[in-house]
Amino acid sequence: MRIIGCIVEDHNLWFVLIAAIMCVAGSMVSATLFRRTMAEEGPAWVHWCFLSAVTAGAATWATHFIAMLGYQTTAPVSLDGVLTVISALIAAGGIGLGLVLASSTSARIAVLGGGATIGFAISAMHYVGMFAYRVDGIVSWDWRYVLASLAIAMVCAGSAIHLLRDQDNGYRVWQAGMLLALAIIGLHFSGMAAFSVTAMAGYSQNGDSDAFAALAAAIGMVALLIVGTGISTYLVERKASSDGENRIAHIAMHDALTNLANRRQFTEALAGECNAIDSGGQPFALMMVDLDRFKPINDTLGHPAGDLVLQRIANRLKLAARSGDIVARIGGDEFAIIAFGVTGVATAAEIAERVVEVLSRPMVIDGNVVEISGSVGVALAPDHGTEPDALVQHADIALYSAKHHGKQTYRVFEPQLMEVIQRQRSLEAALRRASMRDEFRIVYQPVFCSAKGEITGAEALLRWTCPEHGEISPTEFIPIAEELGLVARIGADVLRKACKDAASWPAHIDLAVNVSPVQLLDPRLPQTVAQALADSGLSPSRLELEITETALLNNDEAALRTLTQIRDLGVRISLDDFGTGYSSLSYLHRFPISRIKIDKSFVQKLPDDVGSASIVRAIAQLGSSLSMKITAEGIETDSQLSFIKEHGCDEVQGFLTGRPIALADFLVLTGQQAENVEA
Amino acid sequence: MPISRLLYTSSARLEPGPQTIDKQLCRLAGEAALLNEEAGITGVLVYVEEQFIQVLEGESAVVEEVFERICCDFRHAQIKLIDLIPVRQRMFARWHMARLCEGADPESMLDDDLKNIRYLLGVNARAAVERMYETLISYEDIDS
């Protein structure tokens, strides 16, 4: 009660109010600075320690000083300058020492050592300040209050340090600030309660009171300046570090090259949207975007050009998406779009179509025209899932399907696609096993001389019976084998086996083997062919390799080299499926081709379809003028056969003349033929 | 500074609405001309049978930039890059973007000329560009 009485009766309340504001504001700033100091390390810690100690010291000291000005006593008062300055140094130095201890990793040293030191420093400042306060009267001290004031200061400061050690909770700063304020206020007024003055009779107030007030004001002002400097230093630093933090946050969430959202931000946004949808949020579409022909750009134009392409792609994607949608780069040439508020397939399709279109547009990079395109897979939430993983998987399946349907297109997920993909996946696995275990069979389709009707050769055709899915057509499994990188191995096996088989045939029967475009890219192909011939003893002149025009399309230099080497072995090259691809006549001229095989799509429309008839006639003429042999494939009717004969195709092949058959049956067939010829 | 000439075609994706096709075209071409002038691009824009044929000439890097902007613009559809060649000097140096529009003057021979240009484009792009220049010169003479 004496403390409250001391505040109300002995103090000028205006000064008390100012002191209280100073105290609370100073304590808040001190708590903030303490927390910062305790989090720092190295040289920065030393600076922060100094700044905090000076600011907190000045704040407590100013509080004490202002409150003292409000202390009303009848006795005349003067101030000892030296002791006053010493009291300020004690405050700053003591708090600094306390902070050193409070920065310790040990909780005991920090809270008990640091807190007590700070509490003691504040107390020491107070009492030294009281000695500087010279009152002309009889001064008496009540030691119980002195001890109580020390205890209050040390316990409050220790608690404040304890709270500030919890760096994660920002709210703690306010609590610690209030405790520091309590420490200072509690100390001051209990300390003042311990202090009483009785004016001595006969002394009047001396004339120094003006000088006293001026000195007090000056000291208070300096203290305020120091506190102010501390606050503004802290604010400037916090602004700089929050700018830095924003920049770091931006870097963490964005792709450096394209400035799109990165995989991390995409994952977080997708998870967020999925959570929102569970609690009644808006539907949205997830689109996976994959560039169809990006790798060759890096390979041919170099990585800087590739980077520029990616930047432009990023820009185009942002324009194709609507504003507010998230466009992210989630891999080298993989992008994703989260399109918000997409309620149906129609809206999603519209956006996906824009994406496909804008990606298919030409691009000029350093004078080079870059032809690029993209495929898009779309999954809708919540229709196709509300879990991020399921949505990504479904969008990926749709993308996979888009890529397998000619690329440069989009697909919206459908449950049926799952089955297609599952079949694809299980075929892939089965095909890997098959190529290890050699599960492929070769059948031979006889080729006949159109004039005499004799067998002149056979085309080796690959057959595969999948243990799970049964007979699989080569048109289905060859592309898969190409993708899995198995085709070179399978192709080499076929070549080896077929050559071995053919070596046992009558010498006038030739062998034709298909070579896929991927095989043709392999520079080891001539070596493989030579090896197969050497192992089997088949004469090179009896072997013919069938290639398609697509194989020549993009890599004609490499293909030309490989084909020339094969031709030099004595092996002939024929052009399969002629008329279906780009059918550039320049290929016939530039490449060592000795035979053209007219595609069955023309032959099958014979003889009624005028267009097909004239194409077949033209190819036959072309063959005779370029001295190339012509084979007509896919003969199914007699009228087709007679048309072909009439127009001078050398050889025929088709279901009418002979279906593909197993080796044993083929041997029987050739044996019969041989007998027929002999008879 | 290396100079390039770029030739592309596109079909205009015009909005159905109260604005006539002519007005929309005028606005499109006007916007483009303004940007081109700033970028130092010259050339000609032909509109024939609902198709744009445009020649852009200028510093190579700038031509690239302008063309990329066009490729980002959804008012164009089916953009096809026909030709891109380095040139010694500009052919259309006098026009920031000359315009040749079908149907502007039904009496003139312009429509036939433009259709010829369009046909020529599929056969020989460079000849088509020269034809555009000649057409532009001859109609400019008549106008003046």
CSV table of N, CA, C and O in Angstrom, one decimal, chain A residues 312 315-316 319-320 354 357-358 361-369, chain B residues 6 13 64 67-68 70-74 76-81 84:
chain,number,residue,atom,x,y,z
A,312,ARG,N,9.9,-18.0,-73.8
A,312,ARG,CA,8.8,-17.6,-74.7
A,312,ARG,C,7.6,-18.5,-74.5
A,312,ARG,O,6.5,-18.1,-74.5
A,315,ASN,N,5.8,-17.4,-71.5
A,315,ASN,CA,5.0,-16.3,-71.8
A,315,ASN,C,3.7,-16.6,-72.5
A,315,ASN,O,2.6,-16.1,-72.2
A,316,ARG,N,3.9,-17.5,-73.5
A,316,ARG,CA,2.7,-17.9,-74.3
A,316,ARG,C,1.7,-18.6,-73.4
A,316,ARG,O,0.5,-18.4,-73.6
A,319,LEU,N,-0.4,-16.3,-71.5
A,319,LEU,CA,-1.4,-15.7,-72.3
A,319,LEU,C,-2.5,-16.6,-72.6
A,319,LEU,O,-3.7,-16.2,-72.7
A,320,ALA,N,-2.2,-17.9,-72.8
A,320,ALA,CA,-3.2,-18.9,-73.1
A,320,ALA,C,-4.1,-19.2,-71.9
A,320,ALA,O,-5.3,-19.4,-72.1
A,354,ARG,N,-6.5,-23.5,-76.6
A,354,ARG,CA,-5.6,-22.3,-76.8
A,354,ARG,C,-4.2,-22.7,-76.5
A,354,ARG,O,-3.3,-22.2,-77.2
A,357,GLU,N,-2.8,-24.5,-79.4
A,357,GLU,CA,-2.6,-23.7,-80.6
A,357,GLU,C,-1.4,-22.8,-80.4
A,357,GLU,O,-0.5,-22.6,-81.3
A,358,VAL,N,-1.3,-22.1,-79.2
A,358,VAL,CA,-0.3,-21.1,-79.1
A,358,VAL,C,1.1,-21.8,-79.1
A,358,VAL,O,2.1,-21.2,-79.5
A,361,ARG,N,2.4,-22.6,-82.7
A,361,ARG,CA,2.8,-21.5,-83.6
A,361,ARG,C,4.3,-21.4,-83.7
A,361,ARG,O,5.0,-21.8,-82.8
A,362,PRO,N,4.8,-20.9,-84.9
A,362,PRO,CA,6.2,-20.9,-85.1
A,362,PRO,C,6.9,-20.0,-84.1
A,362,PRO,O,6.3,-19.1,-83.5
A,363,MET,N,8.2,-20.1,-84.0
A,363,MET,CA,9.0,-19.3,-83.2
A,363,MET,C,10.3,-19.0,-83.8
A,363,MET,O,10.9,-19.9,-84.4
A,364,VAL,N,10.8,-17.8,-83.8
A,364,VAL,CA,12.1,-17.5,-84.4
A,364,VAL,C,13.1,-17.1,-83.4
A,364,VAL,O,12.8,-16.3,-82.5
A,365,ILE,N,14.1,-17.9,-83.3
A,365,ILE,CA,15.2,-17.7,-82.3
A,365,ILE,C,16.5,-17.4,-83.1
A,365,ILE,O,17.0,-18.3,-83.7
A,366,ASP,N,17.0,-16.2,-82.9
A,366,ASP,CA,18.3,-15.9,-83.6
A,366,ASP,C,18.3,-16.3,-85.1
A,366,ASP,O,19.3,-16.9,-85.5
A,367,GLY,N,17.3,-16.0,-85.7
A,367,GLY,CA,17.2,-16.2,-87.2
A,367,GLY,C,16.9,-17.7,-87.5
A,367,GLY,O,16.7,-18.0,-88.7
A,368,ASN,N,16.7,-18.5,-86.5
A,368,ASN,CA,16.3,-19.9,-86.8
A,368,ASN,C,14.9,-20.1,-86.5
A,368,ASN,O,14.3,-19.6,-85.5
A,369,VAL,N,14.2,-20.8,-87.4
A,369,VAL,CA,12.8,-21.1,-87.2
A,369,VAL,C,12.7,-22.3,-86.4
A,369,VAL,O,13.2,-23.4,-86.8
B,6,LEU,N,10.5,-11.0,-93.0
B,6,LEU,CA,9.7,-12.2,-92.6
B,6,LEU,C,8.3,-12.1,-93.3
B,6,LEU,O,7.7,-11.0,-93.4
B,13,ARG,N,-9.1,-14.0,-86.6
B,13,ARG,CA,-10.2,-14.5,-85.7
B,13,ARG,C,-11.0,-13.3,-85.3
B,13,ARG,O,-10.7,-12.7,-84.2
B,64,GLU,N,12.1,-10.5,-85.0
B,64,GLU,CA,11.8,-11.6,-84.1
B,64,GLU,C,10.8,-11.3,-83.0
B,64,GLU,O,9.9,-12.0,-82.8
B,67,PHE,N,7.3,-10.6,-84.3
B,67,PHE,CA,6.6,-11.8,-84.8
B,67,PHE,C,6.2,-12.6,-83.5
B,67,PHE,O,5.1,-13.2,-83.5
B,68,GLU,N,7.0,-12.6,-82.5
B,68,GLU,CA,6.7,-13.3,-81.3
B,68,GLU,C,5.4,-12.7,-80.7
B,68,GLU,O,4.5,-13.4,-80.2
B,70,ILE,N,3.1,-11.2,-82.3
B,70,ILE,CA,2.0,-11.7,-83.2
B,70,ILE,C,1.6,-13.1,-82.8
B,70,ILE,O,0.4,-13.4,-82.7
B,71,CYS,N,2.6,-13.9,-82.6
B,71,CYS,CA,2.3,-15.3,-82.2
B,71,CYS,C,1.6,-15.4,-80.8
B,71,CYS,O,1.0,-16.5,-80.5
B,72,CYS,N,1.7,-14.4,-80.0
B,72,CYS,CA,1.0,-14.4,-78.7
B,72,CYS,C,-0.4,-13.8,-78.8
B,72,CYS,O,-1.1,-13.8,-77.8
B,73,ASP,N,-0.8,-13.4,-80.0
B,73,ASP,CA,-2.0,-12.7,-80.1
B,73,ASP,C,-3.1,-13.6,-80.6
B,73,ASP,O,-3.0,-14.2,-81.7
B,74,PHE,N,-4.2,-13.8,-79.8
B,74,PHE,CA,-5.2,-14.8,-80.1
B,74,PHE,C,-6.2,-14.3,-81.2
B,74,PHE,O,-7.1,-15.0,-81.5
B,76,HIS,N,-5.2,-13.7,-84.1
B,76,HIS,CA,-4.7,-14.4,-85.2
B,76,HIS,C,-5.0,-15.9,-85.0
B,76,HIS,O,-5.0,-16.4,-83.9
B,77,ALA,N,-5.3,-16.6,-86.1
B,77,ALA,CA,-5.4,-18.0,-86.0
B,77,ALA,C,-4.6,-18.6,-87.2
B,77,ALA,O,-4.3,-18.0,-88.2
B,78,GLN,N,-4.1,-19.9,-87.0
B,78,GLN,CA,-3.4,-20.6,-88.0
B,78,GLN,C,-2.2,-19.8,-88.6
B,78,GLN,O,-2.1,-19.6,-89.8
B,79,ILE,N,-1.4,-19.3,-87.7
B,79,ILE,CA,-0.2,-18.5,-88.2
B,79,ILE,C,0.7,-19.5,-88.8
B,79,ILE,O,1.1,-20.5,-88.3
B,80,LYS,N,1.1,-19.1,-90.1
B,80,LYS,CA,2.2,-19.9,-90.8
B,80,LYS,C,3.3,-19.0,-91.2
B,80,LYS,O,3.1,-18.0,-91.8
B,81,LEU,N,4.5,-19.4,-90.8
B,81,LEU,CA,5.7,-18.7,-91.2
B,81,LEU,C,6.1,-19.2,-92.5
B,81,LEU,O,6.4,-20.4,-92.7
B,84,LEU,N,11.7,-16.5,-94.0
B,84,LEU,CA,12.5,-15.6,-93.2
B,84,LEU,C,13.9,-15.5,-93.8
B,84,LEU,O,14.6,-16.5,-93.8
